[in-house]
XYZ file of C-alpha atoms in Angstrom:
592
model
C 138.811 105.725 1.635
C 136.017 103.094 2.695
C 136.735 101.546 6.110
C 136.917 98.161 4.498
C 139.254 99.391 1.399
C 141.833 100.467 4.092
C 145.598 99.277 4.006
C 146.381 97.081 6.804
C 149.199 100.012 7.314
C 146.570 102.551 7.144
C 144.630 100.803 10.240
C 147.300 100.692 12.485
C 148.641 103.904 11.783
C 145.181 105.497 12.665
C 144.778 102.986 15.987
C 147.985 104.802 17.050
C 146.136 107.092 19.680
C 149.781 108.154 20.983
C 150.259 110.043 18.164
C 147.340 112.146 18.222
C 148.243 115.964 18.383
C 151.294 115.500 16.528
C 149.703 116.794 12.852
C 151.078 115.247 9.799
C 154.564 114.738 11.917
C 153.011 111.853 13.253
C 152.794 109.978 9.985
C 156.845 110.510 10.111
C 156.824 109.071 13.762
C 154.901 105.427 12.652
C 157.377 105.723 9.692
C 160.282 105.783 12.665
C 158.181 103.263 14.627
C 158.049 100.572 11.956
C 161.443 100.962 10.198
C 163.461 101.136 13.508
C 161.023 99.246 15.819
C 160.558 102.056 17.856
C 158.018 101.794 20.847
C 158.417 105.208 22.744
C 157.280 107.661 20.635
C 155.985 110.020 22.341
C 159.805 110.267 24.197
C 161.087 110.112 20.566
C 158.756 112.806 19.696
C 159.893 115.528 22.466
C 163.243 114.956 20.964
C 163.272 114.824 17.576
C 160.353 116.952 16.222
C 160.588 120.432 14.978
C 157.607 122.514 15.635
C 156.998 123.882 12.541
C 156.519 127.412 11.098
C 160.340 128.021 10.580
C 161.710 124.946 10.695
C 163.661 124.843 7.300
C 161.593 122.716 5.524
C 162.240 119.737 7.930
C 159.676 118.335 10.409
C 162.101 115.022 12.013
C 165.556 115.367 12.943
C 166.043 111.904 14.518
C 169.534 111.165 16.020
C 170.131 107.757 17.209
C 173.680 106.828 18.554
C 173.156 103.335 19.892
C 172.124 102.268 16.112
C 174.306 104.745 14.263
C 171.869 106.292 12.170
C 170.287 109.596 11.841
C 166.960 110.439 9.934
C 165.646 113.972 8.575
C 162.588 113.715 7.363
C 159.876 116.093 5.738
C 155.981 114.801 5.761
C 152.843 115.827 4.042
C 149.585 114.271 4.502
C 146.488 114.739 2.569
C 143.592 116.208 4.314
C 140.796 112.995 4.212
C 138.658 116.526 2.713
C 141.060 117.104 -0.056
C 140.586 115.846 -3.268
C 142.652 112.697 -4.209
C 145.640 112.685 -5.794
C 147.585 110.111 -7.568
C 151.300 111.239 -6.142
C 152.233 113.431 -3.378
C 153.870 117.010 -4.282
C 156.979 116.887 -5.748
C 158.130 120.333 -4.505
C 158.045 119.267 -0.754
C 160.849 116.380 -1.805
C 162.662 118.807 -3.484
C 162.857 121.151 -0.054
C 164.258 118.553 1.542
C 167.654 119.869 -0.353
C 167.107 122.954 1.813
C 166.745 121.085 4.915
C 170.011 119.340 4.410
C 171.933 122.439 3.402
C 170.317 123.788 6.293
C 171.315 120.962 8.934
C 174.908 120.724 7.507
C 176.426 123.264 6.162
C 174.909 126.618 7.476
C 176.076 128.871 9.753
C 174.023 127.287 13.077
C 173.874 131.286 14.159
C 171.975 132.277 10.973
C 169.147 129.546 11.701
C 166.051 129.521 13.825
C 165.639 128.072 17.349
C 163.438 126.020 16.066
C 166.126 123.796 14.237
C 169.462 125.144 15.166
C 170.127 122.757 18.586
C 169.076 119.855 16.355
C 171.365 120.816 13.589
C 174.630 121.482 15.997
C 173.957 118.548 17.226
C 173.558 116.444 13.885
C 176.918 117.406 13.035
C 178.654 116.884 16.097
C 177.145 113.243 15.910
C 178.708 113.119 12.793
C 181.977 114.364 13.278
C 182.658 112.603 15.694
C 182.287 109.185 14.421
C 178.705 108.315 15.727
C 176.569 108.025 12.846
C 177.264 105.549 10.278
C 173.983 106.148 8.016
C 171.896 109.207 7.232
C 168.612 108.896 6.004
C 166.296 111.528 4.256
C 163.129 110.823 3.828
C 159.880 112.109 1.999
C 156.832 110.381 4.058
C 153.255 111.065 2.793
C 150.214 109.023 2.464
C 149.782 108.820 -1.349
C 151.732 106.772 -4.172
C 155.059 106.976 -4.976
C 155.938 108.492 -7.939
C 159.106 109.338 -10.250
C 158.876 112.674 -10.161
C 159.432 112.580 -6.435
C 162.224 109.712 -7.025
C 163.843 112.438 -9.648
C 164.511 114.977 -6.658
C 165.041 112.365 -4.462
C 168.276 112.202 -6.699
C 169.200 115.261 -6.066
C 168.669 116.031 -2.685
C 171.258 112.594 -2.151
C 173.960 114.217 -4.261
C 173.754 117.482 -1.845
C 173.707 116.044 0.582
C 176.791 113.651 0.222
C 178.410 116.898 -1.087
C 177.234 117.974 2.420
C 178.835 115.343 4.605
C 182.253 115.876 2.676
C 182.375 119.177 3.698
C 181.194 118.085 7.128
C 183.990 115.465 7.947
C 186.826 113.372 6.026
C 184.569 110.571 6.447
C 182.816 110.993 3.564
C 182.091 107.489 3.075
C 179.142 107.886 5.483
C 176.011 106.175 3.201
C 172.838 108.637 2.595
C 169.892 106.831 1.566
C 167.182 108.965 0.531
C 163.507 107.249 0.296
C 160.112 108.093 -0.683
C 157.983 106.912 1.936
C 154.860 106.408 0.870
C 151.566 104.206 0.233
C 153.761 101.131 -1.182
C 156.636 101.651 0.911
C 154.097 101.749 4.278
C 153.088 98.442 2.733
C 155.905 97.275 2.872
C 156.991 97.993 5.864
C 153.990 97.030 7.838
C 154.455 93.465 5.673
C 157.482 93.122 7.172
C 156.749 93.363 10.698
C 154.748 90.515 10.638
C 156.984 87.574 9.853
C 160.793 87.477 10.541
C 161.249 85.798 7.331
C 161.307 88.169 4.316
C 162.760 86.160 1.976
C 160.861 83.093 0.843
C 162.923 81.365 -1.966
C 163.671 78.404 -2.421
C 167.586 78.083 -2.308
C 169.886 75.601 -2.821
C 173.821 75.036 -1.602
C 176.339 72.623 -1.731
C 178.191 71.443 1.883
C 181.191 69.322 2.382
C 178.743 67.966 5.337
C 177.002 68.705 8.719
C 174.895 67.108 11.448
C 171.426 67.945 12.690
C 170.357 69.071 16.219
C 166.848 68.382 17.504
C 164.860 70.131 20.815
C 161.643 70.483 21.849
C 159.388 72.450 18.691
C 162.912 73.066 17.035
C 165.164 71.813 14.825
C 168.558 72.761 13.083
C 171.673 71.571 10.750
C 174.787 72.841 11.275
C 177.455 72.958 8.598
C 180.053 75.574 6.766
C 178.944 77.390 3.976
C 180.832 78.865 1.225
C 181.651 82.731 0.903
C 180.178 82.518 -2.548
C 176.612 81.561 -1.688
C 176.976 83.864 1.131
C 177.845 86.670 -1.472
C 175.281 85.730 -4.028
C 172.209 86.280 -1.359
C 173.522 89.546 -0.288
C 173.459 90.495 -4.078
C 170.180 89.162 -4.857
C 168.274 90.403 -2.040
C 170.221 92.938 0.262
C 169.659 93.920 3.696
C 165.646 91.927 3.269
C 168.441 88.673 4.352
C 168.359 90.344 7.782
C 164.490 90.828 8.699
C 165.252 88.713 11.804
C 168.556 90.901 12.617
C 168.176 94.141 14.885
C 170.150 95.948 12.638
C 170.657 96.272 8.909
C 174.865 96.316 7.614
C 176.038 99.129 9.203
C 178.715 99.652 6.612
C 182.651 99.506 6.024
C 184.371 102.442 7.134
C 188.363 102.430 6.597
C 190.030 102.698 9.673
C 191.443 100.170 11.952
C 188.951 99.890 14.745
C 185.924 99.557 12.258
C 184.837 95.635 12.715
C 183.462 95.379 8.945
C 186.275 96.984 7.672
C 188.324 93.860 9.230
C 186.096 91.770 8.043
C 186.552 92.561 4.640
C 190.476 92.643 4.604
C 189.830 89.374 6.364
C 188.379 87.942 3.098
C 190.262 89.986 0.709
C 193.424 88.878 1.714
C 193.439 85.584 3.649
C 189.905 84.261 2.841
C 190.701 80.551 3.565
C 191.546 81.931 7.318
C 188.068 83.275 7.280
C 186.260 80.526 8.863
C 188.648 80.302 12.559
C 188.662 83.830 12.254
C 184.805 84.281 12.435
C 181.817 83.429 14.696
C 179.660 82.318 12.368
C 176.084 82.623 10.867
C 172.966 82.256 12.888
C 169.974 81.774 10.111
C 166.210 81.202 10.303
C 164.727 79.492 7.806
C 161.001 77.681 7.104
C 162.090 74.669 5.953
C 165.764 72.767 5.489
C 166.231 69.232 4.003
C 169.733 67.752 3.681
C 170.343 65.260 0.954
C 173.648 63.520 0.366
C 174.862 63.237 -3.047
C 176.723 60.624 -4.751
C 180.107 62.301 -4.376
C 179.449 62.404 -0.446
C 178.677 65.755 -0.516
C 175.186 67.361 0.799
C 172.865 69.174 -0.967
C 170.513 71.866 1.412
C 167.369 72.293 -0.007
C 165.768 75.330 2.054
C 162.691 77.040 2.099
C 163.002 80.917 3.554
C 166.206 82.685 4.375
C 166.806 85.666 7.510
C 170.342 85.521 8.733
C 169.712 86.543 12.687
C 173.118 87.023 13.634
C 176.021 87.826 11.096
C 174.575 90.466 9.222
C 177.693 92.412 9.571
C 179.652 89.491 8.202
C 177.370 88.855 5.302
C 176.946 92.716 4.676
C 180.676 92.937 4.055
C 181.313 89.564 2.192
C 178.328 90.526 -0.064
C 180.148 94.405 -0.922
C 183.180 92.899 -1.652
C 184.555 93.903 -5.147
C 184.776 89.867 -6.224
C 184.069 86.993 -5.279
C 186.224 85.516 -2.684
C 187.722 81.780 -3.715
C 185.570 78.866 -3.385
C 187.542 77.379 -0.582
C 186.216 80.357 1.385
C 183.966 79.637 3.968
C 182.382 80.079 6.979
C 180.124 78.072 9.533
C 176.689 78.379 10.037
C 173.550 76.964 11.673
C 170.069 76.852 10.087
C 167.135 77.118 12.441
C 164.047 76.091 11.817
C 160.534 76.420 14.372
C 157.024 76.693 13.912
C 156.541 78.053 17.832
C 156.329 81.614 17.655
C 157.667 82.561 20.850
C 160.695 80.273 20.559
C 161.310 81.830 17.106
C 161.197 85.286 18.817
C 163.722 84.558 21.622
C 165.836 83.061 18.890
C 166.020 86.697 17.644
C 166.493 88.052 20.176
C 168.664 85.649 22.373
C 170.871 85.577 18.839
C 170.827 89.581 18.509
C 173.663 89.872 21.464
C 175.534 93.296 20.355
C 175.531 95.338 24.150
C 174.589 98.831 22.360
C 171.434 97.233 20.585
C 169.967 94.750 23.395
C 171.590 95.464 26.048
C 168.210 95.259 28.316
C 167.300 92.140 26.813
C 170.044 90.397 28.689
C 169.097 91.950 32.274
C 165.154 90.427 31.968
C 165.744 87.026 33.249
C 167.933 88.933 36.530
C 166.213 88.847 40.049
C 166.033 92.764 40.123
C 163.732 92.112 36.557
C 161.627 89.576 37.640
C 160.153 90.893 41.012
C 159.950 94.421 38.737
C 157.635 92.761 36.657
C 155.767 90.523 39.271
C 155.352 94.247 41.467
C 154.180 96.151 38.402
C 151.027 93.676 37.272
C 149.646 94.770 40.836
C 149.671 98.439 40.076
C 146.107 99.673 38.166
C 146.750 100.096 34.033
C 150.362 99.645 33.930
C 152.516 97.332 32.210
C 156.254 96.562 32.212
C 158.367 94.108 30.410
C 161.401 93.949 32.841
C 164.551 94.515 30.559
C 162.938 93.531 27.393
C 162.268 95.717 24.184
C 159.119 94.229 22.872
C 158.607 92.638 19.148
C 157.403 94.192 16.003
C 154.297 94.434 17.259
C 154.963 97.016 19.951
C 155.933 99.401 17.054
C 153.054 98.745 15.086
C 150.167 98.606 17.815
C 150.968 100.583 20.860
C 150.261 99.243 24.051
C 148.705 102.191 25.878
C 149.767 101.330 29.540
C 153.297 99.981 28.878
C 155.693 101.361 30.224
C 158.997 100.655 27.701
C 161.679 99.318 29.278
C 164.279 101.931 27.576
C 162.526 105.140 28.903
C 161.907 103.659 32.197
C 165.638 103.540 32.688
C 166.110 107.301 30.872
C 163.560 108.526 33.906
C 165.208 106.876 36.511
C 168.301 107.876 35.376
C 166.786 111.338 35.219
C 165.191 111.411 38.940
C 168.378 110.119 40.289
C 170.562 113.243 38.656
C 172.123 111.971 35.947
C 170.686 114.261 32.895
C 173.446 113.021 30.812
C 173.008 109.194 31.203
C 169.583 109.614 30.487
C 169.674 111.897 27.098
C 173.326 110.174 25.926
C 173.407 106.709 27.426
C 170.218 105.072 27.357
C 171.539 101.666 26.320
C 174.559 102.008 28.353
C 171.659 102.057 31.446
C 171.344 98.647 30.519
C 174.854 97.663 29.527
C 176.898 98.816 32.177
C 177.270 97.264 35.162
C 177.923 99.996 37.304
C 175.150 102.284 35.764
C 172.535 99.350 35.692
C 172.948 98.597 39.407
C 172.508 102.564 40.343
C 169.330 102.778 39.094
C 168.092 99.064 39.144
C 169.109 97.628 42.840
C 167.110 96.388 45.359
C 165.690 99.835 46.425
C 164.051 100.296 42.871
C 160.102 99.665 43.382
C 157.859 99.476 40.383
C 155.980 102.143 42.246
C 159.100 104.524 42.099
C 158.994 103.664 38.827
C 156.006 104.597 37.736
C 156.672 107.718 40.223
C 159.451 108.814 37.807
C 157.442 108.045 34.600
C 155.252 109.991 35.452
C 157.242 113.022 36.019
C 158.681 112.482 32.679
C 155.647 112.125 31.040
C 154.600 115.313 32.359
C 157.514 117.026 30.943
C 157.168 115.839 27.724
C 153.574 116.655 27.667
C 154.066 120.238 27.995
C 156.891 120.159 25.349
C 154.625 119.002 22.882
C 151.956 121.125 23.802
C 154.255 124.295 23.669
C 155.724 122.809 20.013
C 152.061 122.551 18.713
C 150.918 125.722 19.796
C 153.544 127.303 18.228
C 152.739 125.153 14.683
C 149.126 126.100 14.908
C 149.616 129.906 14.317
C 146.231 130.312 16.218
C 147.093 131.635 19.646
C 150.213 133.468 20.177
C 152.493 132.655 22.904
C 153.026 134.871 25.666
C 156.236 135.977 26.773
C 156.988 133.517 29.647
C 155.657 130.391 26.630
C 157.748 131.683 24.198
C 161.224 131.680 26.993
C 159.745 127.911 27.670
C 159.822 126.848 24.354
C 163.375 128.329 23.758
C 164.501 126.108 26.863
C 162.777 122.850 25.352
C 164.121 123.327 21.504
C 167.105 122.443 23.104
C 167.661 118.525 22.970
C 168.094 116.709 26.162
C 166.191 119.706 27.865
C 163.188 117.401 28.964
C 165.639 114.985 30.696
C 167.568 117.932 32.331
C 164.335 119.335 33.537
C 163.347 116.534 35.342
C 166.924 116.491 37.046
C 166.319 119.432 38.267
C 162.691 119.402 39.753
C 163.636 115.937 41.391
C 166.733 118.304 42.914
C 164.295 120.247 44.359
C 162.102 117.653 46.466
C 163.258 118.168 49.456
C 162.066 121.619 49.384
C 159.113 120.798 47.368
C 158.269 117.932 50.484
C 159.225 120.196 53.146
C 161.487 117.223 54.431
C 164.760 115.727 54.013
C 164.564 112.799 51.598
C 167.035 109.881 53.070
C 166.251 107.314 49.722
C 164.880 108.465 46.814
C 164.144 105.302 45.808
C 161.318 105.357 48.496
C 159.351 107.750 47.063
C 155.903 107.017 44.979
C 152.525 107.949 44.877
C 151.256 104.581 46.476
C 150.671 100.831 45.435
C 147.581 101.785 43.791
C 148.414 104.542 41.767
C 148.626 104.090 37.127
C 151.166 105.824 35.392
C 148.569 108.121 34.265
C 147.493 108.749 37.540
C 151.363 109.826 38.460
C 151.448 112.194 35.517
C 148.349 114.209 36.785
C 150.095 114.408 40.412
C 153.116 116.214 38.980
C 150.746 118.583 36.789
C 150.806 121.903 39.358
C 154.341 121.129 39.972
C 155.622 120.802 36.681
C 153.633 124.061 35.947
C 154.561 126.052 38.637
C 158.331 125.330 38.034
C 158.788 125.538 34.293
C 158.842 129.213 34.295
C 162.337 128.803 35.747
C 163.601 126.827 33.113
C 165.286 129.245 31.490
C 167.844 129.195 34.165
C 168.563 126.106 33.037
C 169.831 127.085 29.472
C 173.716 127.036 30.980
C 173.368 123.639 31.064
C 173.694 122.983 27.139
C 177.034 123.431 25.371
C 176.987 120.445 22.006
C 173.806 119.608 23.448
C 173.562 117.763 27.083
C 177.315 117.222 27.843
C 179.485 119.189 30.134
C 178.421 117.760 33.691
C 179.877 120.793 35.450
C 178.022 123.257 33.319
C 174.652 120.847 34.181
C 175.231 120.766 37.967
C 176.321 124.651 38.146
C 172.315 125.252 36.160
C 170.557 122.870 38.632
C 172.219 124.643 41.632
C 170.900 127.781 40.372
C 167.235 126.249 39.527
C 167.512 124.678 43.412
C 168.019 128.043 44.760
C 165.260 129.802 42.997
C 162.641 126.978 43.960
C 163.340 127.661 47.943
C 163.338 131.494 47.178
C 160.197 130.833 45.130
C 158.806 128.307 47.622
C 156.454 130.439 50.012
C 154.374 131.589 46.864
C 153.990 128.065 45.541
C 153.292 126.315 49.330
C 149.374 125.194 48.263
C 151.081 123.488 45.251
C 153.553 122.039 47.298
C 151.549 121.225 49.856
C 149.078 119.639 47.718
C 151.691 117.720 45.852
C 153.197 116.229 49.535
C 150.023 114.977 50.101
C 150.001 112.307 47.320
C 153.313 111.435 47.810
C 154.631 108.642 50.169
C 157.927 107.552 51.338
C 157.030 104.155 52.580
C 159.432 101.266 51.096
């Protein structure tokens, strides 16, 4: 394809330099990146990737409990060499009903290493409540085609035949989706304007009043169930471009908000308006005209409902149409300032589990983070905030995401578990926030504990693809380090337990962790190098770590009892690695 025939998708996918070494999986990582706004993927990566050969016809087991959602995905990618072809292989959709029966219903003993930790853990997600969407996908870079749709068909049915033997909840959604050329289009489209749908709608109000600031203005009124019903039908989840999150769904059980929701308007629909917060909706253009009868007539240009997708996802499922009495209030928003139309979004999106660091970046603890971090070479930090659509289209090679940076403190500071199982909750929780973000934290410990993470996941990844290449075999000690890292949350618990070892690895007693860095002056990428020898010298022992893992990273007495055991064979280990250590001391400093 000529440079200057390329799909805009197709340009940032190859400007993507962090996803280099990753083979055709990282054509399934942008996929992640621009459906779910992901910015980390290189930590999303060392998680969620199989590493081929064996892997059950599945190359992305993606598990994310903060959104709810859980993606398996199989990719194939034309080699540039290859001839072209007008739709991708039909067969490789149609093994994706292997990889589900694989994930789900097989014995986890009968299957490979290199998929059984992902799969136990898949279903414990499940059973236990924690997913509320599973989607399969077929990503390539070539047309879609119905062929591919055809098995598409199928592999749904089994795997919603799957889930049912899985748990009682069988009402759990599967959406399976070609994703290829037109759907990458699409995609990428949508990441660069919050407003997806552009019609020009009108609707009826009893009445309303306007609100005016500086490069912003709105009308706020109560709208009826109806209208809200008949956008949800006509375009679907494209209403919520602007929302973080899609309609998660209606499960039937008391404690399920959308459930309520719906009852709510099922049965006592002209109580729905006290009973709700409201609607929260972007739009290009508004213009309220009053009628003869008194009543006024919205004329508006471009529709995204920011907040109340939940409410609109379960008026707009409901079996009919609620009464026209029904209604419920909302505010239309209109800016042409970018950056005021962003923090609407994101001010708006106010759910703890989806931006729960938004809400710490205007804090004291935030702000000197930030101010600290612009004076330390090739690094970048936000401070609490996950960045726009454009982070998960074009990667910003020295940020440092705000998410990960709290999984590696977390991490350094012993707490495997909150970093692999509670990476919002870093951000939510008072009491967790404040341990790792106080004022001890330094942007240089930061980057300190980056690093160290970074490191870590390096050598997963380069393990996983030497294992894929079938060029060089592993040797013994490789093949015992890859068993360790198939095992998700092993990266995180690794780190744990090298940072448990620092005092030995110092040759000093370490008062405050949160003192230690590698200096004012020293980039994230700079960090990572430092912790090379170390991070070599000590993954041999990771085996010894393996105790830690029951349903993947849970049982904290299980995790402490491993480290303890790690600890003690670093000091009996420490006299053969002293130049490393030594070495290592020397770039470290414990200055505050």
């Amino acid at each position: 394809m000529a440079a200057e025939n390329k799909p805009a998708w197709v340009s940032a996918f190859e400007a993507r330099t962090d996803l280099d070494g990753y083979g055709s999986a990282a054509l399934g990582l942008f996929a992640l990146a621009l459906r779910f706004n992901l910015e980390d993927l290189e930590t999303v990566a060392a998680e969620s990737l199989t590493e081929g050969g064996n892997d059950k016809k599945c190359d992305i087991v993606y598990i994310d409990r903060d959104d709810r959602i859980a993606v398996i995905a199989q990719t194939y990618v034309r080699p540039a060499n290859a001839k072209p072809k007008s739709a991708a292989p039909a067969n490789k959709a149609s093994d994706l009903n292997a990889a589900v029966n694989w994930l789900l219903i097989s014995d986890p003993n009968e299957l490979p290493d290199s998929i059984r930790f992902s799969a136990i853990e898949l279903r414990e997600a499940i059973r236990n409540g924690e997913i509320s969407k599973l989607h399969i996908w077929y990503v390539h870079n070539l047309a879609e085609s119905k062929n591919v749709a055809d098995e598409l068909k199928v592999v749904e049915a089994s795997a919603q035949t799957a889930l049912k033997s899985l748990t009682s909840k069988s009402d759990i959604p599967v959406h399976c989706l070609e994703v290829g050329q037109d759907q990458f289009a699409e995609w990428y489209s949508d990441t660069q304007s919050p407003i997806l749908v552009n019609d020009a709608i009108e609707v009826i109000v009893d009445g309303g009043f306007e609100e005016k600031g500086n490069e912003w203005d709105a009308y706020v009124t109560s709208i009826p169930l109806q209208f809200l019903r008949s956008q949800y039908l006509k375009h679907s989840t494209k209403l919520f471009s602007a929302n973080v999150r899609d309609y998660l769904g209606s499960i039937s059980s008391e404690n399920n908000v959308n459930n309520g929701i719906r009852k709510t308007a099922e049965a006592d629909a002209l109580n729905f308006w006290p009973y709700n917060n409201g609607l929260t909706i972007l739009v290009n253009e508004i213009d309220p005209k009053k009628l003869k009868n008194g009543r006024i007539k919205l004329n508006i240009s471009g529709i995204s409902i920011v907040n109340g997708a939940q409410t609109t996802g379960a008026i707009g499922t409901l079996r009919s149409a609620p009464p026209k009495e029904a209604k419920v209030s909302a505010r239309f928003i209109r800016t042409p300032n970018t950056e005021i139309l962003y923090d609407i979004i994101r001010f708006n999106n106010s759910q703890n589990k989806i931006a729960a660091a938004d809400f710490r970046s205007t804090d004291s603890i935030q702000k000197r983070l930030r101010k600290d971090m612009a004076e330390i070479p090739n690094a970048q930090y936000d401070g609490g905030r996950r960045g726009g659509p454009t982070d998960a289209i074009k990667r910003r090679p020295n940020l440092l995401p705000a998410y990960t940076v709290g999984q590696a403190l977390a991490a350094v500071h012993g707490d495997a578990t909150v970093a692999y199982n509670k990476k919002s909750d870093i951000w939510a929780d008072d009491g967790l926030y404040n341990k790792y973000f106080n004022e001890h934290t330094t942007a240089r410990h930061i980057v300190f504990s980056f690093g160290l993470l970074r490191t870590v996941e390096e050598r997963k990844n380069a393990l996983m693809q030497k294992a894929k290449s079938g060029g060089e075999e592993l040797s013994e000690s490789e093949e015992r380090q890859l068993s360790f890292f198939r095992r998700r949350g092993s990266t995180f618990l690794f780190v744990s337990a090298v940072s448990a070892c620092l005092e030995t690895i110092l040759g000093k007693a370490i008062p405050n962790r949160f003192r230690l860095s590698f200096g004012p002056k020293t980039s994230p990428k700079k960090a990572s190098q430092n912790w090379d020898d170390v991070v070599d010298a000590l993954l041999p022992l990771s085996t010894h770590l393996e105790e830690a893992f029951t349903y993947g990273l849970q049982n904290q007495e299980r995790l402490k009892k491993a480290i303890a055991t790690f600890t003690s064979l670093v000091e009996a280990t420490s006299t053969a690695n002293k130049p490393i250590y030594q070495k290592f001391a020397k770039s470290v400093s414990s200055k505050v």
